Amino acid sequence: NAGVTQTPKFQVLKTGQSMTLQCAQDMNHNSMYWYRQDPGMGLRLIYYSASEGTTDKGEVPNGYNVSRLNKREFSLRLESAAPSQTSVYFCASSDETVRRIFGPGTRLTVL
Amino acid sequence: RKEVEQDPGPFNVPEGATVAFNCTYSNSASQSFFWYRQDCRKEPKLLMSVYSSGNEDGRFTAQLNRASQYISLLIRDSKLSDSATYLCVVGQHNAGNMLTFGGGTRLMVKP
């Protein structure tokens, strides 16, 4: 039982490059989330998926897209990376409660 | 004004000390409250939920004051292993079980 896994752990991009962050959970949770964490800002919600087949914008969706591939997997795509997207990205999942189980994070630097 | 505010610290305390953190929230409709712990360069993990009547888990005591809209966490007999950042988290059960995270309070326990 791995919980929530994320790949890659680290990534360096140049401005304008694209990439996809992968997330998978094996807890049969319906809901999945993508957050970014910046110093002093707290975790901010980018996108979430309340159930398979649905996605919704969070607080800071601009510059990102998501895909809920199936119940287990929820990916985050940066189409044209910008330095402002340098951050630590956390995927999370939850059952019907409000609690979140987080993945280990992806540290992204955009030069 | 941030929705969930915390003193960023750091709080530097000796082993064995008692330390308390406070957190204030602005949304009076908030329904669920948590403390998460985040170790350096790791993902947040649920420490404890916070109930209206207050609750205790070993050395940790959480209190909620709905009238004043603040939440507290008390740690007794601090251990070196308590060194971490403590995130105050507030949730609303509508709108997809959204959580709002505070920026965190950093605790450093010294020998």
PDB file of C-alpha atoms in Angstrom:
ATOM      1  CA  ASN A   1       0.000   0.000   0.000  1.00  0.00           C
ATOM      2  CA  ALA A   2       2.019   2.948  -1.304  1.00  0.00           C
ATOM      3  CA  GLY A   3      -0.573   5.668  -0.549  1.00  0.00           C
ATOM      4  CA  VAL A   4      -0.016   8.602  -2.908  1.00  0.00           C
ATOM      5  CA  THR A   5       2.947   8.520  -5.276  1.00  0.00           C
ATOM      6  CA  GLN A   6       4.270  11.335  -7.458  1.00  0.00           C
ATOM      7  CA  THR A   7       6.780  11.519 -10.270  1.00  0.00           C
ATOM      8  CA  PRO A   8       9.201  13.082 -10.824  1.00  0.00           C
ATOM      9  CA  LYS A   9      10.645  14.119  -7.447  1.00  0.00           C
ATOM     10  CA  PHE A  10      12.686  16.958  -8.963  1.00  0.00           C
ATOM     11  CA  GLN A  11      12.560  18.785 -12.281  1.00  0.00           C
ATOM     12  CA  VAL A  12      14.321  21.769 -13.831  1.00  0.00           C
ATOM     13  CA  LEU A  13      12.691  23.392 -16.851  1.00  0.00           C
ATOM     14  CA  LYS A  14      13.501  26.314 -19.072  1.00  0.00           C
ATOM     15  CA  THR A  15      10.899  29.010 -19.604  1.00  0.00           C
ATOM     16  CA  GLY A  16       8.433  27.882 -22.248  1.00  0.00           C
ATOM     17  CA  GLN A  17       9.010  24.159 -21.854  1.00  0.00           C
ATOM     18  CA  SER A  18       6.149  21.840 -21.021  1.00  0.00           C
ATOM     19  CA  MET A  19       5.890  18.920 -18.657  1.00  0.00           C
ATOM     20  CA  THR A  20       3.414  16.662 -16.912  1.00  0.00           C
ATOM     21  CA  LEU A  21       3.486  15.786 -13.234  1.00  0.00           C
ATOM     22  CA  GLN A  22       2.096  12.355 -12.483  1.00  0.00           C
ATOM     23  CA  CYS A  23       0.166  11.305  -9.402  1.00  0.00           C
ATOM     24  CA  ALA A  24      -1.381   7.986  -8.423  1.00  0.00           C
ATOM     25  CA  GLN A  25      -3.159   6.689  -5.317  1.00  0.00           C
ATOM     26  CA  ASP A  26      -3.982   3.146  -4.320  1.00  0.00           C
ATOM     27  CA  MET A  27      -6.495   3.868  -1.531  1.00  0.00           C
ATOM     28  CA  ASN A  28      -9.595   3.826  -3.769  1.00  0.00           C
ATOM     29  CA  HIS A  29     -10.245   7.489  -2.957  1.00  0.00           C
ATOM     30  CA  ASN A  30     -12.742   9.385  -5.076  1.00  0.00           C
ATOM     31  CA  SER A  31     -11.218  12.844  -4.689  1.00  0.00           C
ATOM     32  CA  MET A  32      -7.789  13.997  -5.798  1.00  0.00           C
ATOM     33  CA  TYR A  33      -6.079  17.387  -5.617  1.00  0.00           C
ATOM     34  CA  TRP A  34      -3.083  19.329  -6.846  1.00  0.00           C
ATOM     35  CA  TYR A  35      -1.531  21.972  -4.593  1.00  0.00           C
ATOM     36  CA  ARG A  36       1.481  24.202  -4.841  1.00  0.00           C
ATOM     37  CA  GLN A  37       3.468  25.348  -1.826  1.00  0.00           C
ATOM     38  CA  ASP A  38       5.517  28.525  -1.809  1.00  0.00           C
ATOM     39  CA  PRO A  39       7.417  29.974   1.167  1.00  0.00           C
ATOM     40  CA  GLY A  40       5.077  31.790   3.544  1.00  0.00           C
ATOM     41  CA  MET A  41       2.045  31.225   1.300  1.00  0.00           C
ATOM     42  CA  GLY A  42       0.677  27.980   2.596  1.00  0.00           C
ATOM     43  CA  LEU A  43      -0.634  25.296   0.300  1.00  0.00           C
ATOM     44  CA  ARG A  44      -2.779  26.648  -2.508  1.00  0.00           C
ATOM     45  CA  LEU A  45      -5.181  24.525  -4.509  1.00  0.00           C
ATOM     46  CA  ILE A  46      -4.552  24.450  -8.255  1.00  0.00           C
ATOM     47  CA  TYR A  47      -7.152  21.944  -9.458  1.00  0.00           C
ATOM     48  CA  TYR A  48      -9.161  19.139  -7.956  1.00  0.00           C
ATOM     49  CA  SER A  49     -11.206  16.174  -9.075  1.00  0.00           C
ATOM     50  CA  ALA A  50     -14.134  15.219  -6.865  1.00  0.00           C
ATOM     51  CA  SER A  51     -14.638  11.966  -8.726  1.00  0.00           C
ATOM     52  CA  GLU A  52     -13.455  10.109 -11.789  1.00  0.00           C
ATOM     53  CA  GLY A  53     -14.411  12.052 -14.884  1.00  0.00           C
ATOM     54  CA  THR A  54     -14.708  15.477 -13.233  1.00  0.00           C
ATOM     55  CA  THR A  55     -12.194  18.267 -12.691  1.00  0.00           C
ATOM     56  CA  ASP A  56     -12.590  21.770 -11.279  1.00  0.00           C
ATOM     57  CA  LYS A  57     -10.439  24.837 -10.850  1.00  0.00           C
ATOM     58  CA  GLY A  58      -9.037  25.736  -7.495  1.00  0.00           C
ATOM     59  CA  GLU A  59      -7.552  28.976  -6.246  1.00  0.00           C
ATOM     60  CA  VAL A  60      -4.617  29.272  -8.698  1.00  0.00           C
ATOM     61  CA  PRO A  61      -5.426  27.373 -11.937  1.00  0.00           C
ATOM     62  CA  ASN A  62      -3.871  29.722 -14.501  1.00  0.00           C
ATOM     63  CA  GLY A  63      -1.068  28.119 -16.491  1.00  0.00           C
ATOM     64  CA  TYR A  64      -2.058  24.571 -15.598  1.00  0.00           C
ATOM     65  CA  ASN A  65      -4.256  21.802 -16.954  1.00  0.00           C
ATOM     66  CA  VAL A  66      -5.240  18.504 -15.379  1.00  0.00           C
ATOM     67  CA  SER A  67      -6.452  15.084 -16.431  1.00  0.00           C
ATOM     68  CA  ARG A  68      -8.211  12.549 -14.236  1.00  0.00           C
ATOM     69  CA  LEU A  69      -7.097   9.533 -16.231  1.00  0.00           C
ATOM     70  CA  ASN A  70      -8.968   7.010 -14.065  1.00  0.00           C
ATOM     71  CA  LYS A  71      -9.832   6.655 -10.406  1.00  0.00           C
ATOM     72  CA  ARG A  72      -6.184   6.124  -9.444  1.00  0.00           C
ATOM     73  CA  GLU A  73      -4.389   8.748 -11.522  1.00  0.00           C
ATOM     74  CA  PHE A  74      -4.533  12.548 -11.688  1.00  0.00           C
ATOM     75  CA  SER A  75      -1.934  14.411 -13.748  1.00  0.00           C
ATOM     76  CA  LEU A  76      -0.975  18.085 -13.823  1.00  0.00           C
ATOM     77  CA  ARG A  77       0.367  19.671 -16.995  1.00  0.00           C
ATOM     78  CA  LEU A  78       2.317  22.869 -17.451  1.00  0.00           C
ATOM     79  CA  GLU A  79       1.965  23.802 -21.111  1.00  0.00           C
ATOM     80  CA  SER A  80       4.476  26.661 -21.161  1.00  0.00           C
ATOM     81  CA  ALA A  81       6.410  26.905 -17.933  1.00  0.00           C
ATOM     82  CA  ALA A  82       7.153  30.299 -16.375  1.00  0.00           C
ATOM     83  CA  PRO A  83       9.539  31.209 -13.536  1.00  0.00           C
ATOM     84  CA  SER A  84       6.485  32.046 -11.389  1.00  0.00           C
ATOM     85  CA  GLN A  85       5.641  28.334 -11.465  1.00  0.00           C
ATOM     86  CA  THR A  86       8.786  27.467  -9.548  1.00  0.00           C
ATOM     87  CA  SER A  87       7.355  25.745  -6.502  1.00  0.00           C
ATOM     88  CA  VAL A  88       6.833  22.484  -4.686  1.00  0.00           C
ATOM     89  CA  TYR A  89       3.822  20.611  -6.039  1.00  0.00           C
ATOM     90  CA  PHE A  90       1.853  18.196  -3.894  1.00  0.00           C
ATOM     91  CA  CYS A  91      -0.788  15.775  -5.035  1.00  0.00           C
ATOM     92  CA  ALA A  92      -3.319  14.603  -2.464  1.00  0.00           C
ATOM     93  CA  SER A  93      -6.330  12.346  -2.243  1.00  0.00           C
ATOM     94  CA  SER A  94      -9.231  11.960   0.161  1.00  0.00           C
ATOM     95  CA  ASP A  95     -12.215   9.761   0.803  1.00  0.00           C
ATOM     96  CA  GLU A  96     -15.564  11.239   1.865  1.00  0.00           C
ATOM     97  CA  THR A  97     -13.921  13.034   4.783  1.00  0.00           C
ATOM     98  CA  VAL A  98     -12.172  16.370   4.495  1.00  0.00           C
ATOM     99  CA  ARG A  99      -8.754  14.939   5.374  1.00  0.00           C
ATOM    100  CA  ARG A 100      -6.023  14.817   2.795  1.00  0.00           C
ATOM    101  CA  ILE A 101      -3.319  12.207   2.209  1.00  0.00           C
ATOM    102  CA  PHE A 102      -0.412  13.860   0.460  1.00  0.00           C
ATOM    103  CA  GLY A 103       2.194  12.524  -1.901  1.00  0.00           C
ATOM    104  CA  PRO A 104       5.909  13.232  -1.353  1.00  0.00           C
ATOM    105  CA  GLY A 105       5.938  16.272  -3.649  1.00  0.00           C
ATOM    106  CA  THR A 106       7.701  17.416  -6.807  1.00  0.00           C
ATOM    107  CA  ARG A 107      10.249  20.241  -6.576  1.00  0.00           C
ATOM    108  CA  LEU A 108      10.069  22.221  -9.804  1.00  0.00           C
ATOM    109  CA  THR A 109      12.437  24.977 -10.836  1.00  0.00           C
ATOM    110  CA  VAL A 110      11.752  27.042 -13.963  1.00  0.00           C
ATOM    111  CA  LEU A 111      14.730  29.011 -15.224  1.00  0.00           C
TER     112      LEU A 111
ATOM    113  CA  ARG B   1      -6.168  39.447   5.041  1.00  0.00           C
ATOM    114  CA  LYS B   2      -5.256  35.765   4.778  1.00  0.00           C
ATOM    115  CA  GLU B   3      -8.079  33.307   5.422  1.00  0.00           C
ATOM    116  CA  VAL B   4      -5.960  31.335   7.883  1.00  0.00           C
ATOM    117  CA  GLU B   5      -3.214  33.181   9.723  1.00  0.00           C
ATOM    118  CA  GLN B   6      -0.363  31.786  11.742  1.00  0.00           C
ATOM    119  CA  ASP B   7       2.761  33.215  13.303  1.00  0.00           C
ATOM    120  CA  PRO B   8       5.537  31.800  11.092  1.00  0.00           C
ATOM    121  CA  GLY B   9       8.008  31.589  13.997  1.00  0.00           C
ATOM    122  CA  PRO B  10      10.444  30.019  14.409  1.00  0.00           C
ATOM    123  CA  PHE B  11       9.683  29.055  17.968  1.00  0.00           C
ATOM    124  CA  ASN B  12      12.935  27.896  19.557  1.00  0.00           C
ATOM    125  CA  VAL B  13      12.333  25.902  22.740  1.00  0.00           C
ATOM    126  CA  PRO B  14      14.418  23.548  24.898  1.00  0.00           C
ATOM    127  CA  GLU B  15      13.563  19.898  25.224  1.00  0.00           C
ATOM    128  CA  GLY B  16      10.894  19.353  27.836  1.00  0.00           C
ATOM    129  CA  ALA B  17       9.311  22.758  27.367  1.00  0.00           C
ATOM    130  CA  THR B  18       5.633  23.421  26.752  1.00  0.00           C
ATOM    131  CA  VAL B  19       4.878  25.435  23.637  1.00  0.00           C
ATOM    132  CA  ALA B  20       1.619  26.742  22.203  1.00  0.00           C
ATOM    133  CA  PHE B  21       0.689  27.897  18.718  1.00  0.00           C
ATOM    134  CA  ASN B  22      -2.358  29.866  17.747  1.00  0.00           C
ATOM    135  CA  CYS B  23      -4.120  30.266  14.460  1.00  0.00           C
ATOM    136  CA  THR B  24      -6.973  32.544  13.410  1.00  0.00           C
ATOM    137  CA  TYR B  25      -9.416  31.992  10.561  1.00  0.00           C
ATOM    138  CA  SER B  26     -11.685  34.462   8.811  1.00  0.00           C
ATOM    139  CA  ASN B  27     -14.502  32.305   7.419  1.00  0.00           C
ATOM    140  CA  SER B  28     -17.141  31.955  10.132  1.00  0.00           C
ATOM    141  CA  ALA B  29     -18.818  29.195   8.107  1.00  0.00           C
ATOM    142  CA  SER B  30     -15.816  26.894   8.569  1.00  0.00           C
ATOM    143  CA  GLN B  31     -16.837  23.496   9.863  1.00  0.00           C
ATOM    144  CA  SER B  32     -13.743  21.376  10.276  1.00  0.00           C
ATOM    145  CA  PHE B  33     -10.358  22.099  11.752  1.00  0.00           C
ATOM    146  CA  PHE B  34      -7.052  20.292  11.717  1.00  0.00           C
ATOM    147  CA  TRP B  35      -3.405  20.524  12.583  1.00  0.00           C
ATOM    148  CA  TYR B  36      -1.000  19.039  10.059  1.00  0.00           C
ATOM    149  CA  ARG B  37       2.681  18.500  10.647  1.00  0.00           C
ATOM    150  CA  GLN B  38       5.252  19.014   7.893  1.00  0.00           C
ATOM    151  CA  ASP B  39       8.864  17.944   8.292  1.00  0.00           C
ATOM    152  CA  CYS B  40      11.541  19.729   6.311  1.00  0.00           C
ATOM    153  CA  ARG B  41      11.281  18.874   2.606  1.00  0.00           C
ATOM    154  CA  LYS B  42       8.485  16.374   3.234  1.00  0.00           C
ATOM    155  CA  GLU B  43       4.756  16.295   2.648  1.00  0.00           C
ATOM    156  CA  PRO B  44       2.197  17.481   5.231  1.00  0.00           C
ATOM    157  CA  LYS B  45       0.717  14.763   7.417  1.00  0.00           C
ATOM    158  CA  LEU B  46      -2.372  14.949   9.585  1.00  0.00           C
ATOM    159  CA  LEU B  47      -1.443  15.450  13.231  1.00  0.00           C
ATOM    160  CA  MET B  48      -4.901  15.745  14.708  1.00  0.00           C
ATOM    161  CA  SER B  49      -8.397  16.981  14.129  1.00  0.00           C
ATOM    162  CA  VAL B  50      -9.707  19.769  16.344  1.00  0.00           C
ATOM    163  CA  TYR B  51     -13.092  19.359  17.964  1.00  0.00           C
ATOM    164  CA  SER B  52     -15.313  21.988  19.536  1.00  0.00           C
ATOM    165  CA  SER B  53     -14.903  20.527  23.004  1.00  0.00           C
ATOM    166  CA  GLY B  54     -11.125  20.376  22.669  1.00  0.00           C
ATOM    167  CA  ASN B  55      -9.190  17.160  22.333  1.00  0.00           C
ATOM    168  CA  GLU B  56      -5.962  15.601  23.432  1.00  0.00           C
ATOM    169  CA  ASP B  57      -3.648  13.073  21.849  1.00  0.00           C
ATOM    170  CA  GLY B  58      -0.786  12.194  24.151  1.00  0.00           C
ATOM    171  CA  ARG B  59       1.348  15.307  24.581  1.00  0.00           C
ATOM    172  CA  PHE B  60      -0.722  17.306  22.100  1.00  0.00           C
ATOM    173  CA  THR B  61      -3.852  19.283  22.981  1.00  0.00           C
ATOM    174  CA  ALA B  62      -5.957  21.133  20.456  1.00  0.00           C
ATOM    175  CA  GLN B  63      -8.582  23.753  21.254  1.00  0.00           C
ATOM    176  CA  LEU B  64     -11.152  25.542  19.116  1.00  0.00           C
ATOM    177  CA  ASN B  65     -12.808  28.856  19.953  1.00  0.00           C
ATOM    178  CA  ARG B  66     -15.550  29.414  17.392  1.00  0.00           C
ATOM    179  CA  ALA B  67     -16.644  32.749  18.845  1.00  0.00           C
ATOM    180  CA  SER B  68     -13.172  34.234  18.435  1.00  0.00           C
ATOM    181  CA  GLN B  69     -12.346  32.123  15.375  1.00  0.00           C
ATOM    182  CA  TYR B  70      -9.084  30.773  16.603  1.00  0.00           C
ATOM    183  CA  ILE B  71      -7.510  27.371  17.029  1.00  0.00           C
ATOM    184  CA  SER B  72      -4.643  26.440  19.287  1.00  0.00           C
ATOM    185  CA  LEU B  73      -2.167  23.591  19.597  1.00  0.00           C
ATOM    186  CA  LEU B  74      -0.318  22.907  22.843  1.00  0.00           C
ATOM    187  CA  ILE B  75       2.676  20.592  22.933  1.00  0.00           C
ATOM    188  CA  ARG B  76       3.844  19.437  26.342  1.00  0.00           C
ATOM    189  CA  ASP B  77       7.236  17.947  27.187  1.00  0.00           C
ATOM    190  CA  SER B  78       8.695  18.858  23.776  1.00  0.00           C
ATOM    191  CA  LYS B  79      10.935  16.298  22.089  1.00  0.00           C
ATOM    192  CA  LEU B  80      13.660  16.900  19.537  1.00  0.00           C
ATOM    193  CA  SER B  81      11.492  14.935  17.105  1.00  0.00           C
ATOM    194  CA  ASP B  82       8.722  17.528  17.437  1.00  0.00           C
ATOM    195  CA  SER B  83      10.840  19.940  15.374  1.00  0.00           C
ATOM    196  CA  ALA B  84       8.741  20.612  12.282  1.00  0.00           C
ATOM    197  CA  THR B  85       6.347  23.098  10.751  1.00  0.00           C
ATOM    198  CA  TYR B  86       2.774  22.930  12.044  1.00  0.00           C
ATOM    199  CA  LEU B  87       0.033  23.856   9.602  1.00  0.00           C
ATOM    200  CA  CYS B  88      -3.358  25.090  10.753  1.00  0.00           C
ATOM    201  CA  VAL B  89      -6.043  23.890   8.344  1.00  0.00           C
ATOM    202  CA  VAL B  90      -9.691  24.906   8.098  1.00  0.00           C
ATOM    203  CA  GLY B  91     -12.336  23.171   6.032  1.00  0.00           C
ATOM    204  CA  GLN B  92     -15.757  23.720   4.575  1.00  0.00           C
ATOM    205  CA  HIS B  93     -17.896  20.690   3.839  1.00  0.00           C
ATOM    206  CA  ASN B  94     -19.625  22.271   0.882  1.00  0.00           C
ATOM    207  CA  ALA B  95     -17.899  23.133  -2.389  1.00  0.00           C
ATOM    208  CA  GLY B  96     -15.983  19.901  -2.662  1.00  0.00           C
ATOM    209  CA  ASN B  97     -14.722  19.644   0.908  1.00  0.00           C
ATOM    210  CA  MET B  98     -12.300  22.491   0.445  1.00  0.00           C
ATOM    211  CA  LEU B  99      -9.452  23.016   2.868  1.00  0.00           C
ATOM    212  CA  THR B 100      -7.618  26.282   3.493  1.00  0.00           C
ATOM    213  CA  PHE B 101      -4.073  25.996   4.791  1.00  0.00           C
ATOM    214  CA  GLY B 102      -2.223  28.442   6.962  1.00  0.00           C
ATOM    215  CA  GLY B 103       1.370  29.284   6.150  1.00  0.00           C
ATOM    216  CA  GLY B 104       2.641  27.212   9.060  1.00  0.00           C
ATOM    217  CA  THR B 105       4.502  27.798  12.299  1.00  0.00           C
ATOM    218  CA  ARG B 106       8.012  26.464  12.531  1.00  0.00           C
ATOM    219  CA  LEU B 107       9.075  24.788  15.764  1.00  0.00           C
ATOM    220  CA  MET B 108      12.673  24.016  16.647  1.00  0.00           C
ATOM    221  CA  VAL B 109      13.289  21.988  19.787  1.00  0.00           C
ATOM    222  CA  LYS B 110      16.861  22.247  21.070  1.00  0.00           C
ATOM    223  CA  PRO B 111      18.725  19.809  23.327  1.00  0.00           C
TER     224      PRO B 111
END
